[in-house]
Amino acid sequence: MSEATRELMAQRFRSFLPVVVDLETGGFNPERDAILEIAAVTLTMDPEGNLMPDATYAYHVQPFSGANVEQSALDFTGIKLDDPLRQRVALSEAEALGEIFRPVRKAIKSHGCTRAVLVGHNAAFDHGFLNAAVNRCGIKRNPFHPFSSFDTASLSGLAYGQTVLARACRAAGIPFDNHEAHSARYDTERTAELFCAIVNRYKDLGGWALAQREQGLEDL
């Protein structure tokens, strides 16, 4: 990445690096219910200032000790806790967060940013579970901003008139397979494509350039 592109990325979101995150969980309570899958997609930028997905990191997660897992959540996601392959590869919460956070920190540094900002579809849900897991695991260096996030459900409602992930993707011209949905990896990758499409469309319409020009005039 050239220094000019690195500077462009650092400027685009006020030195925050957007990282798309999705979690599949055992319910809706972040303090009580288990994280079952976690995935993250780091983003990068081309020399023309177009945002695009970079790398995907995805892991099965073992429920923490005493965690609740609702059967309705398993039915919805299709996750089978007793699957032999899952049991072999699933990581503890602390291990999974470590595997996600290490490349996120590297991406923050390589793009000249100071912190990651979570991007999610209904981001408050994922952010709440992520923060609860960070607290449970006693992690001191969380690379994500503790409360700021970008929600693609809201953004796609503005850009495409759709808030459901599958419908928003299709409105944006992004293929979406309902049979693959509700795995953390698949949903994160589609959400990343959707976020990039919205940001790039705004740029192509002159939005970010206009904002920069207006800010420049205010600074005179």
mmCIF file of C-alpha atoms in Angstrom, residues 58-135:
data_model
loop_
_atom_site.group_PDB
_atom_site.id
_atom_site.type_symbol
_atom_site.label_atom_id
_atom_site.label_comp_id
_atom_site.label_asym_id
_atom_site.label_seq_id
_atom_site.Cartn_x
_atom_site.Cartn_y
_atom_site.Cartn_z
ATOM 1 C CA ALA A 58 -13.560 -17.024 11.265
ATOM 2 C CA TYR A 59 -13.708 -19.420 14.225
ATOM 3 C CA HIS A 60 -16.042 -21.816 15.998
ATOM 4 C CA VAL A 61 -16.237 -20.956 19.696
ATOM 5 C CA GLN A 62 -16.747 -23.199 22.698
ATOM 6 C CA PRO A 63 -19.490 -21.941 25.067
ATOM 7 C CA PHE A 64 -17.968 -20.417 28.169
ATOM 8 C CA SER A 65 -18.433 -22.235 31.474
ATOM 9 C CA GLY A 66 -22.039 -21.912 32.623
ATOM 10 C CA ALA A 67 -23.197 -20.339 29.358
ATOM 11 C CA ASN A 68 -26.778 -20.673 28.194
ATOM 12 C CA VAL A 69 -27.592 -21.944 24.705
ATOM 13 C CA GLU A 70 -31.204 -21.751 23.579
ATOM 14 C CA GLN A 71 -32.432 -24.561 21.340
ATOM 15 C CA SER A 72 -34.257 -21.973 19.244
ATOM 16 C CA ALA A 73 -30.907 -20.310 18.510
ATOM 17 C CA LEU A 74 -29.412 -23.603 17.343
ATOM 18 C CA ASP A 75 -32.458 -24.251 15.174
ATOM 19 C CA PHE A 76 -32.117 -20.783 13.622
ATOM 20 C CA THR A 77 -28.385 -20.977 12.884
ATOM 21 C CA GLY A 78 -28.163 -24.682 12.144
ATOM 22 C CA ILE A 79 -25.169 -25.007 14.480
ATOM 23 C CA LYS A 80 -24.691 -28.496 15.940
ATOM 24 C CA LEU A 81 -22.684 -28.321 19.152
ATOM 25 C CA ASP A 82 -21.974 -32.063 19.094
ATOM 26 C CA ASP A 83 -20.622 -32.073 15.541
ATOM 27 C CA PRO A 84 -17.234 -33.890 15.708
ATOM 28 C CA LEU A 85 -15.512 -31.445 13.345
ATOM 29 C CA ARG A 86 -16.749 -28.460 15.316
ATOM 30 C CA GLN A 87 -15.621 -30.050 18.574
ATOM 31 C CA ARG A 88 -12.115 -30.559 17.151
ATOM 32 C CA VAL A 89 -11.623 -27.009 15.892
ATOM 33 C CA ALA A 90 -13.649 -24.864 18.312
ATOM 34 C CA LEU A 91 -11.620 -22.414 20.385
ATOM 35 C CA SER A 92 -12.285 -20.969 23.807
ATOM 36 C CA GLU A 93 -13.616 -17.410 23.871
ATOM 37 C CA ALA A 94 -10.222 -16.048 24.892
ATOM 38 C CA GLU A 95 -8.432 -17.962 22.125
ATOM 39 C CA ALA A 96 -10.954 -16.898 19.484
ATOM 40 C CA LEU A 97 -10.755 -13.240 20.493
ATOM 41 C CA GLY A 98 -6.965 -13.434 20.411
ATOM 42 C CA GLU A 99 -7.038 -14.892 16.893
ATOM 43 C CA ILE A 100 -9.345 -12.062 15.766
ATOM 44 C CA PHE A 101 -7.635 -9.210 17.602
ATOM 45 C CA ARG A 102 -4.056 -9.937 16.462
ATOM 46 C CA PRO A 103 -4.642 -9.366 12.722
ATOM 47 C CA VAL A 104 -6.982 -6.458 13.492
ATOM 48 C CA ARG A 105 -4.197 -4.717 15.402
ATOM 49 C CA LYS A 106 -1.809 -5.333 12.499
ATOM 50 C CA ALA A 107 -4.333 -3.923 10.029
ATOM 51 C CA ILE A 108 -4.839 -0.826 12.183
ATOM 52 C CA LYS A 109 -1.099 -0.180 12.177
ATOM 53 C CA SER A 110 -0.557 -0.910 8.469
ATOM 54 C CA HIS A 111 -3.342 1.507 7.485
ATOM 55 C CA GLY A 112 -2.102 4.326 9.695
ATOM 56 C CA CYS A 113 -5.169 4.184 11.932
ATOM 57 C CA THR A 114 -5.443 4.406 15.702
ATOM 58 C CA ARG A 115 -8.319 2.044 16.479
ATOM 59 C CA ALA A 116 -10.824 -0.308 14.872
ATOM 60 C CA VAL A 117 -14.513 0.536 14.642
ATOM 61 C CA LEU A 118 -16.963 -2.357 14.483
ATOM 62 C CA VAL A 119 -19.161 -2.674 11.398
ATOM 63 C CA GLY A 120 -22.118 -5.005 11.741
ATOM 64 C CA HIS A 121 -25.617 -5.687 10.516
ATOM 65 C CA ASN A 122 -27.620 -4.640 13.585
ATOM 66 C CA ALA A 123 -24.246 -3.737 15.042
ATOM 67 C CA ALA A 124 -25.431 -3.168 18.610
ATOM 68 C CA PHE A 125 -26.092 -6.910 18.956
ATOM 69 C CA ASP A 126 -22.588 -7.966 17.888
ATOM 70 C CA HIS A 127 -20.944 -5.108 19.774
ATOM 71 C CA GLY A 128 -22.722 -6.051 22.999
ATOM 72 C CA PHE A 129 -21.629 -9.688 22.778
ATOM 73 C CA LEU A 130 -18.062 -8.716 21.826
ATOM 74 C CA ASN A 131 -17.717 -6.328 24.772
ATOM 75 C CA ALA A 132 -19.183 -8.884 27.181
ATOM 76 C CA ALA A 133 -16.692 -11.520 26.007
ATOM 77 C CA VAL A 134 -13.801 -9.067 26.314
ATOM 78 C CA ASN A 135 -14.829 -8.372 29.908
#
